[in-house]
């Protein structure tokens, strides 16, 4: 027997290209965007390369630039100027959605994140009880459904609830259907974990929880990292309630969950490579400790291998450049 057997198919670039089992393409990427009400100039997000808190004007320029890089799918986070704990106003984000839709029409697919943590004074993803030690489920769900409806009416193709309350997918689906918006999709953050990899995002979205509160973290509504079974229950529930796309988030620490859930539930799966994960790569690269192209492609390949058909990535706008490198 020849000493060399499995190495023949790794021998040169051509055979490596031919034998690949998963492939990345710029088509499968979704770029997150932040639109901050009342901001005068756009600001860089700490730890991330080429990611900004945009004004309504710079947002349009950013989308233009992203389209030129082959990116046409977006996940928008609206950050309101005024913080409130009830009676939320979604006017600013709805205006931006309408402006983006008028400007780009069907050249882009626009998903809009639905949550309350950028609105609230306390940074939690819902409405608190009077003791301020518990997020009220049903009151939060009705506020979320109201937000989702306004975003869809303003022109969002898809709404993406990231709050992790029970029953919000069903409530949103029914609000959209009653308003005649049955073609608008729901992308649910189904398997969203209580993670330490959300840091830069919370600065960008002004959504860090627990300022002056007994409830310091999101453990009472986001999934415990030690409970993949809970993620499966959430995903089955959200699929049954009418979610069109399911998300696993974060990505790299939860590849096992993505592989398990995507094998079990035959829905389109997205993975969210979170801000903390992205900063991990970008900061390593900044210190000369990794090659950013290779690290990025390796992580995206892992998502594809584990069953994600789409990738939400802060580096989506670099994908075409990286894939061609
Ligand atoms: C909040 C929300 C978070 C992200 C999206 N929506 C973080 C959190 O739960 O605090 C994570 C995004 C990221 O880190 O990139 N509803
Ligand atoms: Zn939230």
CSV table of C-alpha atoms and ligand atoms in Angstrom, one decimal:
chain,number,residue,atom,x,y,z
A,1,UNK,CA,0.0,0.0,0.0
A,2,UNK,CA,1.2,3.5,-0.9
A,3,UNK,CA,2.3,5.6,2.1
A,4,UNK,CA,0.4,8.5,0.7
A,5,UNK,CA,-3.4,8.1,0.3
A,6,UNK,CA,-5.6,10.8,1.8
A,7,UNK,CA,-3.0,13.5,1.0
A,8,UNK,CA,-3.5,13.2,-2.7
A,9,UNK,CA,-6.8,15.1,-2.4
A,10,UNK,CA,-5.1,17.9,-0.6
A,11,UNK,CA,-2.1,18.2,-3.0
A,12,UNK,CA,-2.9,21.3,-4.9
A,13,UNK,CA,-5.3,24.2,-5.0
A,14,UNK,CA,-7.4,22.7,-7.8
A,15,UNK,CA,-8.1,19.4,-6.1
A,16,UNK,CA,-8.8,21.2,-2.8
A,17,UNK,CA,-11.4,23.3,-4.5
A,18,UNK,CA,-13.0,20.3,-6.1
A,19,UNK,CA,-13.2,18.2,-2.9
A,20,UNK,CA,-14.7,20.9,-0.7
A,21,UNK,CA,-18.0,19.9,0.9
A,22,UNK,CA,-19.1,23.4,1.9
A,23,UNK,CA,-18.7,26.6,0.1
A,24,UNK,CA,-19.2,30.2,1.1
A,25,UNK,CA,-20.8,32.8,-1.2
A,26,UNK,CA,-21.4,36.5,-0.7
A,27,UNK,CA,-25.1,35.8,-1.3
A,28,UNK,CA,-25.5,34.1,2.1
A,29,UNK,CA,-24.5,37.1,4.2
A,30,UNK,CA,-26.6,39.5,6.3
A,31,UNK,CA,-25.0,42.7,7.4
A,32,UNK,CA,-26.1,44.3,10.8
A,33,UNK,CA,-26.6,48.1,10.8
A,34,UNK,CA,-27.2,50.5,13.6
A,35,UNK,CA,-29.3,53.6,13.1
A,36,UNK,CA,-29.1,56.0,16.0
A,37,UNK,CA,-31.7,58.7,16.4
A,38,UNK,CA,-30.4,62.2,17.0
A,39,UNK,CA,-26.7,61.4,16.3
A,40,UNK,CA,-24.8,64.2,14.6
A,41,UNK,CA,-21.9,62.2,13.1
A,42,UNK,CA,-21.4,58.6,12.7
A,43,UNK,CA,-19.3,56.7,15.3
A,44,UNK,CA,-17.1,53.6,15.1
A,45,UNK,CA,-18.2,50.7,17.4
A,46,UNK,CA,-15.3,49.8,19.8
A,47,UNK,CA,-13.5,46.6,19.0
A,48,UNK,CA,-15.0,46.2,15.5
A,49,UNK,CA,-13.5,47.0,12.2
A,50,UNK,CA,-15.6,49.1,9.8
A,51,UNK,CA,-18.8,48.9,11.8
A,52,UNK,CA,-20.6,52.1,12.8
A,53,UNK,CA,-23.5,53.8,14.7
A,54,UNK,CA,-25.0,55.6,11.7
A,55,UNK,CA,-27.0,58.7,11.4
A,56,UNK,CA,-30.0,58.5,9.0
A,57,UNK,CA,-27.8,60.1,6.2
A,58,UNK,CA,-24.7,58.0,6.8
A,59,UNK,CA,-26.9,54.9,6.9
A,60,UNK,CA,-28.0,55.4,3.3
A,61,UNK,CA,-24.4,55.9,2.2
A,62,UNK,CA,-23.4,52.8,4.1
A,63,UNK,CA,-26.0,50.7,2.4
A,64,UNK,CA,-24.9,52.1,-1.0
A,65,UNK,CA,-21.3,51.1,-0.2
A,66,UNK,CA,-22.4,47.6,0.9
A,67,UNK,CA,-24.5,47.1,-2.3
A,68,UNK,CA,-21.3,47.9,-4.2
A,69,UNK,CA,-19.6,45.1,-2.3
A,70,UNK,CA,-22.4,42.6,-3.2
A,71,UNK,CA,-24.2,42.8,0.1
A,72,UNK,CA,-28.0,43.2,-0.2
A,73,UNK,CA,-29.4,41.7,3.0
A,74,UNK,CA,-29.4,43.7,6.2
A,75,UNK,CA,-30.4,43.5,9.8
A,76,UNK,CA,-31.2,46.9,11.2
A,77,UNK,CA,-31.1,47.9,14.8
A,78,UNK,CA,-32.9,51.2,15.6
A,79,UNK,CA,-31.6,53.0,18.6
A,80,UNK,CA,-34.0,55.7,20.0
A,81,UNK,CA,-32.8,58.9,21.6
A,82,UNK,CA,-35.3,59.0,24.4
A,83,UNK,CA,-35.3,56.1,26.9
A,84,UNK,CA,-38.7,55.0,28.2
A,85,UNK,CA,-39.9,52.0,30.2
A,86,UNK,CA,-43.5,51.9,28.7
A,87,UNK,CA,-45.4,53.4,25.8
A,88,UNK,CA,-42.5,53.1,23.5
A,89,UNK,CA,-42.2,55.2,20.4
A,90,UNK,CA,-41.1,53.4,17.2
A,91,UNK,CA,-41.5,56.5,15.0
A,92,UNK,CA,-37.8,57.2,14.5
A,93,UNK,CA,-36.9,53.6,13.5
A,94,UNK,CA,-40.0,53.4,11.4
A,95,UNK,CA,-39.1,56.6,9.6
A,96,UNK,CA,-35.6,55.2,8.8
A,97,UNK,CA,-37.1,52.0,7.5
A,98,UNK,CA,-39.5,53.9,5.2
A,99,UNK,CA,-36.6,56.1,3.9
A,100,UNK,CA,-34.4,53.1,3.2
A,101,UNK,CA,-37.3,51.3,1.5
A,102,UNK,CA,-38.1,54.4,-0.7
A,103,UNK,CA,-34.4,54.7,-1.6
A,104,UNK,CA,-33.5,51.1,-2.4
A,105,UNK,CA,-36.8,49.4,-3.1
A,106,UNK,CA,-36.5,45.7,-3.8
A,107,UNK,CA,-32.7,46.0,-4.3
A,108,UNK,CA,-32.3,45.1,-0.7
A,109,UNK,CA,-33.9,42.7,1.8
A,110,UNK,CA,-34.4,44.5,5.1
A,111,UNK,CA,-34.8,42.7,8.4
A,112,UNK,CA,-35.4,44.8,11.5
A,113,UNK,CA,-34.5,43.7,15.0
A,114,UNK,CA,-37.4,43.8,17.4
A,115,UNK,CA,-36.6,44.3,21.0
A,116,UNK,CA,-37.0,46.8,23.8
A,117,UNK,CA,-33.5,46.9,25.4
A,118,UNK,CA,-32.4,50.0,23.3
A,119,UNK,CA,-35.5,51.8,24.5
A,120,UNK,CA,-35.6,51.1,28.2
A,121,UNK,CA,-33.8,53.1,30.9
A,122,UNK,CA,-32.7,49.8,32.5
A,123,UNK,CA,-31.5,48.1,29.4
A,124,UNK,CA,-33.7,44.9,29.8
A,125,UNK,CA,-35.4,43.4,26.7
A,126,UNK,CA,-38.9,43.9,28.1
A,127,UNK,CA,-41.1,45.7,30.7
A,128,UNK,CA,-40.3,45.3,34.3
A,129,UNK,CA,-42.6,44.6,37.3
A,130,UNK,CA,-43.0,47.3,40.0
A,131,UNK,CA,-40.2,45.7,42.1
A,132,UNK,CA,-38.0,45.9,39.0
A,133,UNK,CA,-36.7,42.4,39.6
A,134,UNK,CA,-38.6,40.6,36.8
A,135,UNK,CA,-39.4,41.1,33.1
A,136,UNK,CA,-43.1,40.8,32.6
A,137,UNK,CA,-43.7,38.3,29.8
A,138,UNK,CA,-47.1,39.2,28.4
A,139,UNK,CA,-46.9,43.0,28.7
A,140,UNK,CA,-43.5,42.8,26.9
A,141,UNK,CA,-44.9,40.5,24.2
A,142,UNK,CA,-47.7,42.9,23.3
A,143,UNK,CA,-45.2,45.8,23.2
A,144,UNK,CA,-43.0,43.7,20.9
A,145,UNK,CA,-45.8,42.8,18.6
A,146,UNK,CA,-46.7,46.5,18.3
A,147,UNK,CA,-43.1,47.4,17.4
A,148,UNK,CA,-43.0,44.6,14.8
A,149,UNK,CA,-46.2,45.7,13.2
A,150,UNK,CA,-45.0,49.3,12.9
A,151,UNK,CA,-41.7,48.1,11.3
A,152,UNK,CA,-43.5,45.9,8.9
A,153,UNK,CA,-45.9,48.7,8.0
A,154,UNK,CA,-42.9,51.0,7.4
A,155,UNK,CA,-41.6,48.5,4.9
A,156,UNK,CA,-39.4,45.9,6.6
A,157,UNK,CA,-39.3,42.6,4.7
A,158,UNK,CA,-38.7,40.7,7.9
A,159,UNK,CA,-38.9,41.3,11.6
A,160,UNK,CA,-36.5,39.6,14.0
A,161,UNK,CA,-37.5,39.4,17.7
A,162,UNK,CA,-34.4,39.1,19.9
A,163,UNK,CA,-36.1,39.5,23.3
A,164,UNK,CA,-36.5,35.8,24.3
A,165,UNK,CA,-40.0,36.2,25.9
A,166,UNK,CA,-42.4,33.4,25.5
A,167,UNK,CA,-45.1,33.6,22.8
A,168,UNK,CA,-43.8,36.5,20.9
A,169,UNK,CA,-43.5,34.8,17.5
A,170,UNK,CA,-47.2,33.8,17.6
A,171,UNK,CA,-48.2,37.3,18.7
A,172,UNK,CA,-46.2,39.0,16.0
A,173,UNK,CA,-47.5,36.6,13.3
A,174,UNK,CA,-51.0,37.3,14.3
A,175,UNK,CA,-50.5,41.1,14.4
A,176,UNK,CA,-48.9,41.0,10.9
A,177,UNK,CA,-51.6,38.7,9.4
A,178,UNK,CA,-54.4,40.8,10.8
A,179,UNK,CA,-52.9,43.9,9.2
A,180,UNK,CA,-52.7,42.1,5.8
A,181,UNK,CA,-48.9,41.8,6.0
A,182,UNK,CA,-48.9,38.0,5.6
A,183,UNK,CA,-45.9,38.2,3.1
A,184,UNK,CA,-43.6,39.7,5.8
A,185,UNK,CA,-41.3,37.1,7.4
A,186,UNK,CA,-40.3,36.4,10.9
A,187,UNK,CA,-36.7,35.6,11.7
A,188,UNK,CA,-36.6,34.4,15.3
A,189,UNK,CA,-33.7,34.5,17.6
A,190,UNK,CA,-34.8,31.0,18.7
A,191,UNK,CA,-31.6,29.7,20.3
A,192,UNK,CA,-30.2,32.9,21.9
A,193,UNK,CA,-27.9,32.3,24.8
A,194,UNK,CA,-27.1,34.3,27.9
A,195,UNK,CA,-23.7,35.1,26.6
A,196,UNK,CA,-20.6,37.2,27.4
A,197,UNK,CA,-20.0,37.7,23.7
A,198,UNK,CA,-22.4,40.7,23.2
A,199,UNK,CA,-20.1,43.4,24.6
A,200,UNK,CA,-19.5,45.8,21.6
A,201,UNK,CA,-23.2,45.5,20.6
A,202,UNK,CA,-24.4,46.7,23.9
A,203,UNK,CA,-22.4,49.9,23.5
A,204,UNK,CA,-23.6,50.3,20.0
A,205,UNK,CA,-27.2,49.7,20.8
A,206,UNK,CA,-27.1,51.4,24.3
A,207,UNK,CA,-28.6,48.3,25.7
A,208,UNK,CA,-26.4,47.0,28.5
A,209,UNK,CA,-28.8,45.7,31.2
A,210,UNK,CA,-29.0,46.2,34.9
A,211,UNK,CA,-28.0,49.8,35.5
A,212,UNK,CA,-28.9,50.4,39.2
A,213,UNK,CA,-31.1,47.4,39.3
A,214,UNK,CA,-31.3,44.1,41.2
A,215,UNK,CA,-31.8,42.4,37.8
A,216,UNK,CA,-28.3,42.7,36.5
A,217,UNK,CA,-28.3,40.2,33.6
A,218,UNK,CA,-30.5,38.5,31.1
A,219,UNK,CA,-30.3,35.0,32.6
A,220,UNK,CA,-34.0,34.9,33.5
A,221,UNK,CA,-35.0,35.1,29.8
A,222,UNK,CA,-32.0,34.1,27.6
A,223,UNK,CA,-30.9,30.4,27.4
A,224,UNK,CA,-28.4,29.0,29.9
A,225,UNK,CA,-25.2,27.9,27.9
A,226,UNK,CA,-25.4,24.6,29.7
A,227,UNK,CA,-28.9,23.8,28.3
A,228,UNK,CA,-28.8,22.8,24.7
A,229,UNK,CA,-32.1,21.0,25.4
A,230,UNK,CA,-33.7,24.4,26.2
A,231,UNK,CA,-32.5,25.7,22.8
A,232,UNK,CA,-34.2,22.7,21.1
A,233,UNK,CA,-37.5,23.4,22.9
A,234,UNK,CA,-37.3,27.1,21.9
A,235,UNK,CA,-36.6,26.3,18.3
A,236,UNK,CA,-39.4,23.8,18.1
A,237,UNK,CA,-41.8,26.2,19.7
A,238,UNK,CA,-40.8,29.2,17.5
A,239,UNK,CA,-41.1,27.0,14.4
A,240,UNK,CA,-44.6,25.9,15.5
A,241,UNK,CA,-45.6,29.5,16.2
A,242,UNK,CA,-44.7,30.5,12.6
A,243,UNK,CA,-41.1,31.6,12.5
A,244,UNK,CA,-39.7,31.4,8.9
A,245,UNK,CA,-36.1,31.5,9.8
A,246,UNK,CA,-34.4,30.4,13.0
A,247,UNK,CA,-31.2,31.9,14.5
A,248,UNK,CA,-28.5,30.4,16.7
A,249,UNK,CA,-26.6,33.0,18.6
A,250,UNK,CA,-23.7,33.4,19.3
A,251,UNK,CA,-22.0,31.2,16.6
A,252,UNK,CA,-18.7,29.6,17.4
A,253,UNK,CA,-19.4,28.7,21.1
A,254,UNK,CA,-22.7,27.0,19.9
A,255,UNK,CA,-21.7,25.1,16.8
A,256,UNK,CA,-22.9,21.9,18.5
A,257,UNK,CA,-26.3,23.5,19.0
A,258,UNK,CA,-26.4,24.7,15.4
A,259,UNK,CA,-25.5,21.2,14.1
A,260,UNK,CA,-28.1,19.5,16.4
A,261,UNK,CA,-30.9,21.9,15.7
A,262,UNK,CA,-30.4,22.2,12.0
A,263,UNK,CA,-30.4,18.4,11.7
A,264,UNK,CA,-33.6,18.1,13.7
A,265,UNK,CA,-35.6,21.0,12.5
A,266,UNK,CA,-35.9,21.5,8.7
A,267,UNK,CA,-36.2,25.3,8.6
A,268,UNK,CA,-33.7,27.7,7.2
A,269,UNK,CA,-31.1,28.3,9.8
A,270,UNK,CA,-29.1,31.5,10.4
A,271,UNK,CA,-26.2,31.9,12.7
A,272,UNK,CA,-25.3,35.2,14.3
A,273,UNK,CA,-21.6,35.8,14.7
A,274,UNK,CA,-21.9,38.3,17.6
A,275,UNK,CA,-20.1,41.5,18.2
A,276,UNK,CA,-17.9,39.9,20.9
A,277,UNK,CA,-16.9,37.0,18.6
A,278,UNK,CA,-16.1,39.5,15.8
A,279,UNK,CA,-14.1,41.7,18.2
A,280,UNK,CA,-12.1,38.5,19.1
A,281,UNK,CA,-11.0,38.2,15.5
A,282,UNK,CA,-10.6,41.9,14.8
A,283,UNK,CA,-8.5,42.5,18.0
A,284,UNK,CA,-6.3,39.5,17.4
A,285,UNK,CA,-5.7,40.7,13.9
A,286,UNK,CA,-5.0,44.2,15.1
A,287,UNK,CA,-2.3,42.8,17.3
A,288,UNK,CA,-0.8,40.8,14.5
A,289,UNK,CA,-1.8,37.6,16.2
A,290,UNK,CA,-4.0,36.1,13.5
A,291,UNK,CA,-4.5,36.6,9.8
A,292,UNK,CA,-8.0,38.2,9.7
A,293,UNK,CA,-8.9,36.8,6.3
A,294,UNK,CA,-8.1,33.2,7.3
A,295,UNK,CA,-9.7,33.5,10.7
A,296,UNK,CA,-12.9,35.0,9.3
A,297,UNK,CA,-13.2,32.4,6.5
A,298,UNK,CA,-12.4,29.6,9.0
A,299,UNK,CA,-15.2,30.7,11.3
A,300,UNK,CA,-17.7,31.1,8.4
A,301,UNK,CA,-16.8,27.7,7.1
A,302,UNK,CA,-17.6,26.2,10.5
A,303,UNK,CA,-21.0,27.8,10.4
A,304,UNK,CA,-21.7,26.4,7.0
A,305,UNK,CA,-20.5,23.0,8.0
A,306,UNK,CA,-22.8,23.0,11.1
A,307,UNK,CA,-25.8,23.7,9.0
A,308,UNK,CA,-26.4,27.4,8.7
A,309,UNK,CA,-27.6,28.6,5.2
A,310,UNK,CA,-27.2,32.2,6.2
A,311,UNK,CA,-24.6,34.1,8.2
A,312,UNK,CA,-25.3,37.3,10.1
A,313,UNK,CA,-21.8,38.9,10.4
A,314,UNK,CA,-20.4,42.3,11.1
A,315,UNK,CA,-17.7,41.5,8.5
A,316,UNK,CA,-20.3,40.6,5.8
A,317,UNK,CA,-19.2,43.8,4.0
A,318,UNK,CA,-15.7,42.3,3.8
A,319,UNK,CA,-16.9,38.9,2.6
A,320,UNK,CA,-16.4,39.4,-1.2
A,321,UNK,CA,-12.9,40.8,-0.6
A,322,UNK,CA,-12.0,38.0,1.8
A,323,UNK,CA,-13.5,35.2,-0.5
A,324,UNK,CA,-11.4,36.5,-3.4
A,325,UNK,CA,-8.2,36.7,-1.4
B,1,LIG,C1,-30.6,42.5,22.3
B,1,LIG,C2,-29.6,41.9,21.3
B,1,LIG,C3,-28.4,41.5,21.5
B,1,LIG,C4,-27.8,41.2,20.3
B,1,LIG,C5,-28.8,41.4,19.3
B,1,LIG,N1,-29.9,41.9,20.0
B,1,LIG,C6,-27.5,41.3,22.7
B,1,LIG,C7,-28.1,41.2,24.1
B,1,LIG,O1,-28.9,40.3,24.3
B,1,LIG,O2,-27.7,42.0,24.9
B,1,LIG,C8,-26.4,40.6,20.1
B,1,LIG,C9,-25.7,41.2,19.1
B,1,LIG,C10,-24.2,41.1,19.1
B,1,LIG,O3,-23.5,41.0,20.2
B,1,LIG,O4,-23.7,41.2,18.1
B,1,LIG,N2,-31.9,42.1,22.2
B,2,LIG,ZN1,-33.0,43.1,23.8
